[in-house]
Coordinates of C-alpha atoms in Angstrom, one line a residue:
M14 CA -36.2 -54.5 5.1
Y15 CA -38.2 -51.3 5.0
R16 CA -42.0 -51.7 4.5
Y17 CA -44.2 -48.9 3.3
D18 CA -46.5 -47.2 5.8
S19 CA -49.8 -45.7 4.8
L20 CA -48.2 -42.4 3.7
D21 CA -45.6 -44.1 1.5
Q22 CA -48.4 -46.1 -0.2
Q23 CA -50.6 -43.1 -0.6
L24 CA -47.8 -41.1 -2.2
I25 CA -46.9 -43.8 -4.7
D26 CA -50.6 -44.5 -5.5
E27 CA -51.1 -40.8 -6.2
R28 CA -48.1 -40.7 -8.4
V29 CA -49.4 -43.7 -10.5
S30 CA -52.7 -41.9 -10.8
Q31 CA -51.1 -38.7 -12.0
Y32 CA -48.9 -40.5 -14.5
R33 CA -51.9 -42.5 -15.8
D34 CA -53.8 -39.3 -16.4
Q35 CA -50.7 -37.6 -18.1
M36 CA -50.3 -40.6 -20.4
A37 CA -54.0 -40.6 -21.3
R38 CA -53.9 -36.9 -22.1
H39 CA -50.8 -37.4 -24.3
L40 CA -52.4 -40.2 -26.2
A41 CA -55.5 -38.0 -26.7
G42 CA -53.3 -35.3 -28.2
E43 CA -53.7 -32.9 -25.2
L44 CA -50.1 -33.2 -24.1
S45 CA -47.3 -32.8 -26.7
E46 CA -44.2 -35.0 -26.7
D47 CA -42.2 -32.1 -25.3
E48 CA -44.7 -31.6 -22.5
L49 CA -44.8 -35.2 -21.6
R50 CA -41.0 -35.7 -21.7
P51 CA -40.2 -34.3 -18.2
L52 CA -43.2 -36.1 -16.7
R53 CA -42.3 -39.5 -18.1
L54 CA -38.7 -39.1 -17.1
Q55 CA -39.8 -38.4 -13.5
N56 CA -41.3 -41.9 -13.6
G57 CA -38.3 -43.6 -15.1
L58 CA -39.5 -43.9 -18.7
Y59 CA -36.8 -43.3 -21.4
I60 CA -37.1 -43.5 -25.2
Q61 CA -34.1 -45.6 -26.3
R62 CA -32.8 -46.8 -29.6
H63 CA -35.6 -49.2 -30.4
G64 CA -38.4 -48.0 -28.1
P65 CA -39.2 -47.2 -24.5
M66 CA -37.1 -48.3 -21.5
L67 CA -38.5 -48.3 -18.0
R68 CA -36.0 -48.1 -15.1
I69 CA -37.4 -49.5 -11.8
A70 CA -36.1 -48.3 -8.4
I71 CA -34.6 -50.9 -6.0
P72 CA -33.7 -48.7 -3.0
Y73 CA -30.2 -49.5 -1.9
G74 CA -30.5 -52.9 -3.7
M75 CA -33.0 -54.5 -1.3
L76 CA -35.7 -56.8 -2.7
S77 CA -38.2 -59.2 -1.1
S78 CA -39.0 -62.5 -2.8
R79 CA -42.6 -61.1 -3.4
Q80 CA -41.2 -58.1 -5.2
L81 CA -38.9 -60.2 -7.4
R82 CA -41.8 -62.4 -8.3
K83 CA -43.8 -59.3 -9.3
L84 CA -40.8 -58.2 -11.5
A85 CA -40.9 -61.6 -13.2
E86 CA -44.6 -61.3 -13.8
I87 CA -44.3 -57.8 -15.2
S88 CA -41.4 -58.9 -17.5
Q89 CA -43.5 -61.7 -18.8
R90 CA -46.7 -59.8 -19.2
Y91 CA -45.4 -56.4 -20.5
D92 CA -41.8 -57.1 -21.8
R93 CA -39.8 -60.0 -23.2
S94 CA -39.5 -62.1 -20.1
F95 CA -36.2 -60.7 -18.8
G96 CA -34.9 -57.7 -16.9
H97 CA -31.5 -56.0 -16.6
F98 CA -29.8 -55.1 -13.3
T99 CA -27.9 -51.8 -13.4
T100 CA -24.8 -50.5 -11.5
R101 CA -27.2 -48.3 -9.4
Q102 CA -28.9 -51.6 -8.2
N103 CA -32.0 -50.9 -10.2
M104 CA -33.8 -52.9 -12.9
Q105 CA -34.4 -51.9 -16.4
L106 CA -37.1 -53.3 -18.7
N107 CA -36.0 -52.6 -22.3
W108 CA -39.1 -53.6 -24.3
P109 CA -42.3 -52.3 -22.6
Q110 CA -45.0 -50.8 -24.7
F111 CA -45.2 -47.0 -24.3
E112 CA -49.0 -46.9 -23.6
E113 CA -48.7 -49.8 -21.1
T114 CA -46.2 -48.1 -18.7
P115 CA -49.0 -46.7 -16.4
A116 CA -50.2 -50.3 -15.9
I117 CA -46.7 -51.4 -15.0
L118 CA -46.4 -48.6 -12.4
G119 CA -49.7 -49.7 -11.0
E120 CA -48.4 -53.3 -10.7
L121 CA -45.2 -52.1 -9.0
A122 CA -47.2 -50.0 -6.5
S123 CA -49.1 -53.2 -5.4
V124 CA -45.8 -54.6 -4.0
E125 CA -44.3 -51.3 -2.6
M126 CA -42.2 -50.5 -5.7
H127 CA -42.0 -47.6 -8.1
A128 CA -39.9 -45.9 -10.8
V129 CA -39.8 -42.4 -9.3
Q130 CA -36.5 -40.5 -9.7
T131 CA -34.7 -43.2 -11.6
S132 CA -34.3 -40.6 -14.3
G133 CA -34.1 -36.8 -14.6
N134 CA -32.0 -34.2 -12.9
C135 CA -32.8 -35.2 -9.4
V136 CA -31.3 -37.3 -6.5
R137 CA -31.2 -40.9 -7.9
N138 CA -31.4 -44.2 -6.2
I139 CA -29.3 -44.3 -3.0
T140 CA -26.8 -47.2 -3.1
T141 CA -24.8 -49.1 -0.6
D142 CA -22.8 -52.3 0.2
H143 CA -24.7 -55.4 -1.0
F144 CA -23.5 -57.1 2.3
A145 CA -25.0 -54.4 4.4
G146 CA -26.2 -55.7 7.8
I147 CA -24.2 -58.9 7.7
A148 CA -20.6 -57.9 6.8
P149 CA -18.0 -58.8 9.5
D150 CA -16.0 -55.6 8.8
E151 CA -19.1 -53.4 9.2
L152 CA -19.2 -50.6 11.8
V153 CA -23.0 -50.3 11.7
D154 CA -25.8 -51.3 9.4
P155 CA -25.9 -48.5 6.7
R156 CA -29.4 -49.4 5.5
P157 CA -31.3 -47.2 8.0
Y158 CA -29.2 -44.3 6.9
C159 CA -30.0 -45.1 3.2
E160 CA -33.7 -45.3 4.0
L161 CA -33.4 -41.9 5.8
L162 CA -31.9 -40.4 2.6
R163 CA -34.4 -42.1 0.4
Q164 CA -37.3 -40.5 2.3
W165 CA -35.6 -37.1 2.4
S166 CA -34.8 -37.1 -1.3
T167 CA -38.0 -38.5 -2.7
F168 CA -40.3 -35.7 -4.0
H169 CA -37.9 -33.1 -2.5
P170 CA -39.4 -30.0 -4.1
E171 CA -36.1 -28.0 -4.0
F172 CA -34.0 -30.7 -5.7
A173 CA -36.4 -31.9 -8.4
F174 CA -34.7 -29.9 -11.2
L175 CA -31.0 -29.9 -10.4
P176 CA -28.4 -28.9 -13.0
R177 CA -27.8 -32.6 -13.6
K178 CA -28.5 -36.0 -12.1
F179 CA -27.2 -36.6 -8.6
K180 CA -25.9 -39.8 -7.1
I181 CA -25.3 -40.7 -3.4
A182 CA -23.6 -43.8 -2.0
V183 CA -23.2 -44.9 1.6
N184 CA -20.5 -47.2 3.1
A185 CA -20.2 -48.5 6.7
A186 CA -17.5 -51.2 6.3
A187 CA -13.8 -51.1 6.7
Q188 CA -13.6 -52.0 3.0
D189 CA -15.6 -49.7 0.7
R190 CA -17.8 -51.9 -1.5
A191 CA -20.1 -49.1 -2.6
V192 CA -17.5 -47.0 -4.6
I193 CA -18.4 -43.9 -2.6
R194 CA -15.6 -41.8 -4.1
A195 CA -17.0 -42.2 -7.6
H196 CA -20.3 -40.5 -6.5
D197 CA -21.5 -36.9 -6.3
I198 CA -21.7 -37.4 -2.6
G199 CA -20.1 -40.4 -0.8
L200 CA -20.9 -40.9 2.9
D201 CA -18.5 -43.1 4.9
L202 CA -19.9 -44.0 8.3
V203 CA -17.2 -43.6 11.0
S204 CA -17.1 -43.1 14.8
D205 CA -15.2 -40.3 16.7
E206 CA -13.0 -40.7 19.7
R207 CA -16.2 -40.8 22.0
G208 CA -17.8 -43.5 19.9
E209 CA -20.4 -41.3 18.3
I210 CA -21.5 -42.4 14.9
G211 CA -21.2 -39.9 12.0
F212 CA -20.0 -39.5 8.5
R213 CA -16.8 -38.7 6.6
V214 CA -18.3 -36.7 3.6
F215 CA -16.9 -36.9 0.1
V216 CA -18.2 -34.6 -2.6
G217 CA -17.5 -34.2 -6.3
G218 CA -16.8 -37.7 -7.5
G219 CA -18.2 -39.1 -10.7
L220 CA -17.2 -40.9 -13.9
G221 CA -18.5 -40.0 -17.3
R222 CA -16.7 -37.6 -19.6
T223 CA -14.6 -36.2 -16.8
P224 CA -13.8 -39.0 -14.3
I225 CA -12.9 -37.6 -10.9
L226 CA -12.8 -39.1 -7.4
G227 CA -14.6 -37.2 -4.7
K228 CA -12.8 -35.0 -2.1
V229 CA -13.3 -35.0 1.6
V230 CA -15.1 -31.9 2.6
R231 CA -15.8 -32.9 6.2
E232 CA -14.0 -35.4 8.3
F233 CA -16.8 -36.0 10.8
L234 CA -20.4 -35.0 10.6
P235 CA -22.6 -36.2 13.5
R236 CA -25.5 -38.3 12.1
R237 CA -28.2 -36.0 13.5
H238 CA -26.9 -33.3 11.0
V239 CA -26.7 -35.4 7.9
L240 CA -29.9 -34.1 6.2
S241 CA -29.2 -30.4 6.9
Y242 CA -25.6 -30.8 5.7
L243 CA -26.8 -32.5 2.5
D244 CA -29.4 -29.7 2.0
A245 CA -26.5 -27.2 2.2
I246 CA -24.4 -29.1 -0.4
L247 CA -27.3 -29.4 -2.8
R248 CA -28.4 -25.8 -2.3
L249 CA -24.9 -24.6 -3.2
Y250 CA -25.0 -26.9 -6.3
N251 CA -28.4 -25.8 -7.3
R252 CA -27.4 -22.2 -7.1
Y253 CA -24.0 -22.4 -8.8
G254 CA -24.0 -25.6 -10.9
R255 CA -23.7 -24.9 -14.6
R256 CA -26.9 -25.1 -16.6
D257 CA -25.5 -23.8 -19.8
N258 CA -23.4 -26.9 -20.6
M259 CA -24.7 -30.4 -19.7
Y260 CA -21.1 -31.8 -20.0
K261 CA -20.0 -29.4 -17.2
A262 CA -23.1 -29.5 -15.1
R263 CA -22.2 -32.1 -12.6
I264 CA -21.2 -31.1 -9.1
K265 CA -17.7 -32.4 -9.7
I266 CA -17.1 -29.6 -12.1
L267 CA -18.2 -27.0 -9.5
V268 CA -15.9 -28.6 -6.8
Q269 CA -13.0 -28.5 -9.3
A270 CA -13.7 -24.9 -10.2
L271 CA -13.9 -23.7 -6.6
G272 CA -11.4 -26.1 -5.1
S273 CA -12.4 -28.5 -2.4
E274 CA -11.4 -26.1 0.4
E275 CA -13.4 -23.2 -0.9
F276 CA -16.3 -25.5 -1.7
S277 CA -16.2 -26.8 1.8
R278 CA -16.1 -23.3 3.3
Q279 CA -19.2 -22.2 1.3
V280 CA -21.0 -25.4 2.3
E281 CA -20.2 -24.7 6.0
A282 CA -21.5 -21.1 5.6
E283 CA -24.8 -22.4 4.0
W284 CA -25.1 -25.1 6.7
A285 CA -24.8 -22.5 9.5
Q286 CA -28.3 -21.3 8.4
L287 CA -29.8 -24.8 8.5
R288 CA -28.0 -26.5 11.4
D289 CA -30.2 -27.7 14.3
G290 CA -33.3 -26.8 12.2
E291 CA -36.3 -29.0 11.4
T292 CA -34.2 -31.5 9.4
T293 CA -32.2 -32.5 12.4
V294 CA -32.5 -36.3 12.7
T295 CA -33.7 -37.1 16.2
D296 CA -32.8 -40.4 18.0
A297 CA -36.5 -41.3 17.9
E298 CA -36.7 -40.8 14.1
F299 CA -33.6 -42.9 13.6
A300 CA -34.9 -45.6 15.9
R301 CA -38.1 -45.7 13.9
L302 CA -36.1 -46.4 10.7
A303 CA -33.7 -48.8 12.4
E304 CA -36.6 -51.0 13.5
H305 CA -37.2 -52.0 9.9
F306 CA -33.7 -53.5 9.8
T307 CA -33.7 -55.8 12.8
P308 CA -31.8 -59.0 12.2
P309 CA -33.8 -62.0 11.0
A310 CA -34.3 -65.1 13.2
W311 CA -30.8 -66.4 12.9
Q312 CA -30.3 -69.7 14.6
A313 CA -27.5 -70.5 17.2
L314 CA -25.2 -72.6 15.0
P315 CA -21.6 -73.7 15.3
A316 CA -19.1 -71.6 13.4
E317 CA -18.2 -74.5 11.1
D318 CA -20.7 -77.1 9.8
P319 CA -19.1 -80.6 9.6
A320 CA -21.3 -81.6 6.6
H321 CA -20.3 -78.5 4.7
A322 CA -16.6 -79.1 5.4
A323 CA -17.0 -82.7 4.1
R324 CA -18.6 -81.5 0.9
L325 CA -15.8 -79.0 0.3
A326 CA -13.3 -81.8 0.6
S327 CA -15.1 -84.2 -1.7
D328 CA -16.5 -82.0 -4.5
K329 CA -14.0 -79.7 -6.3
A330 CA -16.7 -77.9 -8.4
F331 CA -18.6 -77.0 -5.2
A332 CA -15.4 -75.9 -3.5
N333 CA -14.5 -73.7 -6.4
W334 CA -18.0 -72.1 -6.2
V335 CA -17.7 -71.5 -2.5
K336 CA -14.2 -69.9 -2.9
R337 CA -15.5 -67.4 -5.5
C338 CA -19.2 -66.9 -4.6
V339 CA -19.6 -67.5 -0.9
H340 CA -18.7 -64.7 1.6
A341 CA -18.2 -64.3 5.3
H342 CA -21.1 -63.5 7.6
K343 CA -20.9 -61.9 11.0
T344 CA -23.2 -64.6 12.5
P345 CA -21.6 -68.0 13.1
G346 CA -22.9 -70.8 10.9
Y347 CA -24.2 -68.4 8.2
A348 CA -22.8 -67.2 4.9
A349 CA -23.7 -64.7 2.1
L350 CA -23.6 -65.9 -1.4
T351 CA -23.5 -64.3 -4.8
L352 CA -25.6 -65.7 -7.6
S353 CA -23.7 -64.8 -10.8
L354 CA -25.5 -63.2 -13.7
K355 CA -22.4 -63.7 -15.8
A356 CA -22.8 -67.1 -17.4
A357 CA -21.4 -67.7 -20.9
G358 CA -23.8 -66.5 -23.6
A359 CA -25.9 -64.3 -21.2
P360 CA -25.6 -60.5 -21.3
P361 CA -24.0 -59.3 -18.0
G362 CA -26.7 -58.3 -15.5
D363 CA -29.6 -59.8 -17.4
I364 CA -32.0 -62.1 -15.5
T365 CA -34.8 -64.1 -17.1
E366 CA -38.3 -64.5 -15.8
Q367 CA -37.6 -68.1 -14.9
Q368 CA -34.4 -67.1 -13.1
M369 CA -36.2 -64.4 -11.1
I370 CA -38.8 -67.0 -9.9
A371 CA -35.9 -69.4 -9.0
V372 CA -34.1 -66.7 -7.0
A373 CA -37.3 -65.8 -5.2
D374 CA -37.8 -69.5 -4.3
L375 CA -34.2 -69.7 -3.1
A376 CA -34.7 -66.6 -1.0
D377 CA -37.9 -68.0 0.6
R378 CA -36.4 -71.4 1.4
F379 CA -32.9 -70.3 2.5
S380 CA -32.6 -66.6 3.1
F381 CA -35.6 -65.2 5.0
G382 CA -37.4 -64.1 1.8
E383 CA -34.9 -61.3 1.0
L384 CA -32.2 -60.7 -1.5
R385 CA -29.9 -57.9 -2.7
V386 CA -28.7 -56.6 -6.0
S387 CA -25.0 -55.6 -6.2
H388 CA -23.6 -52.8 -8.3
E389 CA -21.6 -55.4 -10.0
Q390 CA -24.9 -56.6 -11.5
N391 CA -25.2 -59.9 -9.6
V392 CA -27.7 -61.1 -7.0
V393 CA -26.9 -61.8 -3.3
L394 CA -28.6 -64.1 -0.8
A395 CA -27.4 -62.7 2.5
D396 CA -28.4 -65.2 5.2
V397 CA -27.8 -68.8 4.2
R398 CA -26.9 -71.5 6.7
Q399 CA -23.6 -73.2 5.9
G400 CA -25.3 -76.5 5.9
D401 CA -27.7 -75.4 3.1
L402 CA -25.0 -74.1 0.7
Y403 CA -24.6 -77.4 -1.2
E404 CA -28.4 -77.6 -1.9
V405 CA -28.5 -73.9 -2.9
W406 CA -25.6 -74.5 -5.2
Q407 CA -27.2 -77.5 -6.9
I408 CA -30.5 -75.6 -7.5
A409 CA -28.7 -72.4 -8.6
R410 CA -26.6 -74.4 -11.1
S411 CA -29.7 -75.9 -12.7
H412 CA -30.8 -72.3 -13.5
R413 CA -27.4 -71.1 -14.7
L414 CA -26.9 -68.9 -11.6
A415 CA -23.8 -70.7 -10.2
T416 CA -21.0 -69.7 -12.5
A417 CA -18.0 -69.7 -10.2
N418 CA -16.5 -66.5 -11.6
V419 CA -17.3 -63.8 -9.1
G420 CA -14.3 -61.4 -8.9
L421 CA -12.7 -62.9 -12.0
L422 CA -12.2 -61.6 -15.5
T423 CA -15.6 -62.8 -16.9
D424 CA -17.5 -61.2 -14.0
M425 CA -17.8 -58.1 -16.1
I426 CA -19.8 -55.0 -15.5
C427 CA -21.3 -54.1 -18.8
C428 CA -23.9 -51.5 -19.9
P429 CA -26.5 -52.4 -22.7
G430 CA -24.5 -50.2 -25.1
G431 CA -25.5 -49.6 -28.7
D432 CA -27.8 -52.7 -28.9
L433 CA -30.3 -50.7 -26.9
C434 CA -29.1 -47.3 -25.6
S435 CA -29.6 -44.3 -27.9
L436 CA -26.6 -42.5 -26.3
A437 CA -24.1 -45.3 -27.0
N438 CA -21.3 -44.8 -29.5
A439 CA -20.7 -48.5 -29.8
R440 CA -22.0 -51.9 -28.8
S441 CA -20.9 -53.4 -25.5
L442 CA -22.6 -56.7 -25.3
P443 CA -20.9 -58.3 -28.3
I444 CA -17.5 -57.3 -26.8
A445 CA -18.4 -58.8 -23.5
A446 CA -19.5 -62.0 -25.3
A447 CA -16.2 -62.2 -27.3
V448 CA -14.1 -61.6 -24.2
H449 CA -16.1 -64.2 -22.3
D450 CA -15.6 -66.7 -25.1
K451 CA -11.9 -66.0 -25.2
F452 CA -11.5 -66.7 -21.5
D453 CA -14.2 -69.3 -20.9
N454 CA -11.9 -71.6 -19.0
L455 CA -12.3 -71.6 -15.2
D456 CA -8.9 -73.1 -14.5
Y457 CA -7.3 -70.3 -16.5
L458 CA -9.4 -67.7 -14.8
Y459 CA -8.5 -69.0 -11.4
D460 CA -4.8 -68.8 -12.4
I461 CA -5.3 -65.1 -13.3
G462 CA -7.1 -64.5 -10.0
D463 CA -8.8 -61.3 -8.9
I464 CA -9.2 -58.8 -11.6
S465 CA -12.0 -56.4 -12.8
L466 CA -12.9 -55.8 -16.4
N467 CA -15.8 -53.3 -17.1
I468 CA -17.3 -52.2 -20.4
S469 CA -19.1 -48.9 -21.3
G470 CA -20.7 -48.1 -24.7
C471 CA -20.1 -44.4 -24.3
M472 CA -18.5 -41.7 -22.2
N473 CA -21.5 -41.7 -19.8
S474 CA -19.6 -44.6 -18.2
C475 CA -22.6 -46.7 -17.1
G476 CA -20.3 -49.7 -17.1
H477 CA -17.9 -48.0 -14.6
H478 CA -15.0 -48.7 -17.0
H479 CA -12.9 -46.0 -15.3
V480 CA -12.6 -47.8 -12.0
A481 CA -11.8 -51.3 -13.5
N482 CA -8.4 -52.8 -13.6
I483 CA -9.1 -53.1 -17.3
G484 CA -11.7 -50.8 -18.8
I485 CA -13.2 -50.9 -22.3
L486 CA -14.9 -47.8 -23.8
G487 CA -16.8 -47.8 -27.1
V488 CA -16.1 -44.8 -29.3
D489 CA -17.3 -43.7 -32.7
K490 CA -14.9 -42.9 -35.5
N491 CA -16.4 -42.0 -38.8
D492 CA -19.5 -44.2 -38.1
E493 CA -17.3 -47.2 -37.1
E494 CA -17.1 -48.8 -33.7
W495 CA -13.7 -48.6 -32.0
Y496 CA -12.7 -49.4 -28.4
Q497 CA -10.4 -47.5 -26.1
I498 CA -8.6 -49.4 -23.4
T499 CA -7.9 -48.1 -19.9
V500 CA -5.8 -49.9 -17.4
G501 CA -5.0 -49.4 -13.7
G502 CA -8.4 -48.4 -12.3
Q503 CA -9.7 -49.9 -9.1
Q504 CA -12.6 -49.7 -6.6
G505 CA -12.4 -49.9 -2.8
N506 CA -10.4 -47.9 -0.3
A507 CA -7.6 -47.4 -2.8
A508 CA -10.0 -46.2 -5.6
T509 CA -8.2 -44.9 -8.7
I510 CA -9.1 -43.9 -12.2
G511 CA -7.6 -46.0 -15.0
K512 CA -5.4 -44.5 -17.7
V513 CA -5.8 -44.8 -21.4
I514 CA -3.0 -46.9 -22.8
G515 CA -3.1 -45.4 -26.4
P516 CA -5.1 -45.3 -29.6
S517 CA -8.3 -47.3 -29.8
F518 CA -8.8 -50.8 -31.3
Y519 CA -11.1 -52.4 -33.7
A520 CA -13.8 -54.7 -32.1
Q521 CA -12.0 -57.8 -33.4
E522 CA -8.8 -56.8 -31.7
V523 CA -10.2 -56.4 -28.2
P524 CA -10.1 -60.0 -26.9
E525 CA -6.5 -60.3 -28.2
V526 CA -5.5 -57.1 -26.5
I527 CA -7.0 -58.3 -23.2
E528 CA -5.0 -61.5 -23.6
A529 CA -1.8 -59.5 -24.2
L530 CA -2.3 -57.5 -21.1
I531 CA -3.0 -60.6 -19.0
G532 CA 0.1 -62.2 -20.6
V533 CA 2.4 -59.5 -19.2
Y534 CA 0.9 -59.9 -15.8
L535 CA 1.2 -63.7 -15.7
E536 CA 4.9 -63.5 -16.8
Q537 CA 5.9 -60.7 -14.5
R538 CA 3.8 -61.2 -11.3
T539 CA 5.3 -62.2 -8.0
A540 CA 3.6 -64.9 -6.0
S541 CA 1.3 -62.7 -4.0
E542 CA 0.5 -60.1 -6.7
R543 CA -2.9 -59.4 -8.2
F544 CA -3.1 -57.8 -11.7
I545 CA -3.4 -54.3 -10.3
D546 CA -0.4 -54.8 -8.0
T547 CA 1.8 -55.8 -11.0
W548 CA 0.5 -52.8 -13.0
L549 CA 1.4 -50.5 -10.2
R550 CA 4.8 -52.0 -9.7
L551 CA 5.8 -52.1 -13.4
G552 CA 4.0 -49.1 -14.7
A553 CA 2.2 -48.8 -18.1
E554 CA 5.0 -49.3 -20.6
P555 CA 5.3 -53.1 -20.7
F556 CA 1.6 -53.5 -20.9
K557 CA 1.3 -50.9 -23.6
T558 CA 4.1 -52.4 -25.6
R559 CA 2.6 -55.8 -25.6
A560 CA -0.9 -54.6 -26.4
Y561 CA 0.2 -52.8 -29.6
A562 CA 2.9 -55.3 -30.6
G563 CA 0.6 -57.4 -32.8
R564 CA -1.5 -54.5 -34.1
D565 CA -0.2 -54.4 -37.7
R566 CA -0.6 -58.2 -38.0
R567 CA -4.1 -58.1 -36.7
R568 CA -5.1 -55.2 -39.0
S569 CA -3.6 -56.7 -42.1
A570 CA -5.7 -59.8 -41.5
K571 CA -9.0 -57.9 -41.5
V572 CA -10.0 -54.3 -41.8
A573 CA -12.4 -52.6 -39.4
P574 CA -14.7 -55.5 -38.4
T575 CA -17.9 -54.5 -36.6
A576 CA -18.7 -55.7 -33.1
K577 CA -21.5 -57.8 -34.7
E578 CA -18.9 -59.6 -36.8
V579 CA -16.8 -60.4 -33.8
V580 CA -19.7 -62.4 -32.3
N581 CA -20.8 -64.0 -35.5
A582 CA -17.2 -65.1 -36.5

């Protein structure tokens, strides 16, 4: 993984010093709250429903065991002994003390971490495939490109105050696992007919109030031009993006207004002034970055480990975990595995201090001291020998990290919602808990098979509900919490935006509505169909009819229960 050089460390240390001085002046009454606000946001500090929230950057989801141990220590010393992984592969601390945040940033800097540009109208954390560097379907390792973009975007003076926040994702695999079309810029690594590596460039994607998938604005961009081309896109956005209306300020609105062809034409015109300039990425510069991502010391192993095969045959629980949580590796004898943060009773994406230490120990013993955070809010060990999987599973299970539900209904993406977030219209976590309780049967989940269910507490869509097979959105109606259901969204190469099936539901109704939708699928599916396939074949009507069939009965039983009542029932 990338390691700081002296310049990186100097920049972060200087930023910590600046922020410490800014906070001291604020506490002394020399900086008002309005004056401090943009300064604290530049360092990842929000003020949420119950107090501060600090968002910590995890560039393209890569962590060392040393860094994870530091996060565990920080969570214990300054917070409530847990952290929350987000869909941008970052970590949030939801209960730090306002005046202690400079100390937290100092602790982070000691292990090459920071909270810079995790908030504000700037380029946010660059994200990518959590199997980067080891995926069998990968063209090249995308991480050097992500690091290039991180260095380019960090402290970029021209793009520090964009019309709105800006998100970039990179994919290099045959199957898109980074949801690149749902980003302001999505970069798909491809090769041309001569074998040259470059990018297919998508622009104008995003979820939120107006969910849109990005459009291709260039089919092939040589890698040496990637920074100058992104400069051109962001200059155009900075110049013409709306600043009078925050709901129409994202680049997707500009692309829609101009049309993708005209937008592309204007980008090309801007790029003509920048092309082959000082931001051209030389082979030497790329080689410098790529050196940080050389493969670990993989052993020469047989493709199949006999002891592993024997355990699969003899232990059904282990075999189920392997089927759902263990993934192919490009190196014979190795596997990647997902440690699920979706156990029953645990908020999706939350990880305790003890679990962080356990994962760091597992990474040190079995995966070269490194781990990844997925945008699905789980943790990945990327380089585990097949022969070690059984021991890893046993240890992970003892820490509630081995729920065999990855890719199943209870592997939910879920934002913190109204329990913590000041922007939320409704609570998300109680709904996730109620759905998990309703479907807490692995045999039933295995029968349902691959399906995605995501939950957002408001239209900002931090839970990515628009691109889930089943999406749940919290809405506010007359100070009551209601939930809108979308169906038919999906990620990957065939990314689509889900459609709202009709009027919203009370909190208490949501688990039964999900059960009704699943029921249609189980009755109507063919042998090889996933939920999304049956939806696409049948269309919305049978699902919608079933979802609303019992509505009057449910509502006559109880009127307008809150999300809290669902959990306490």
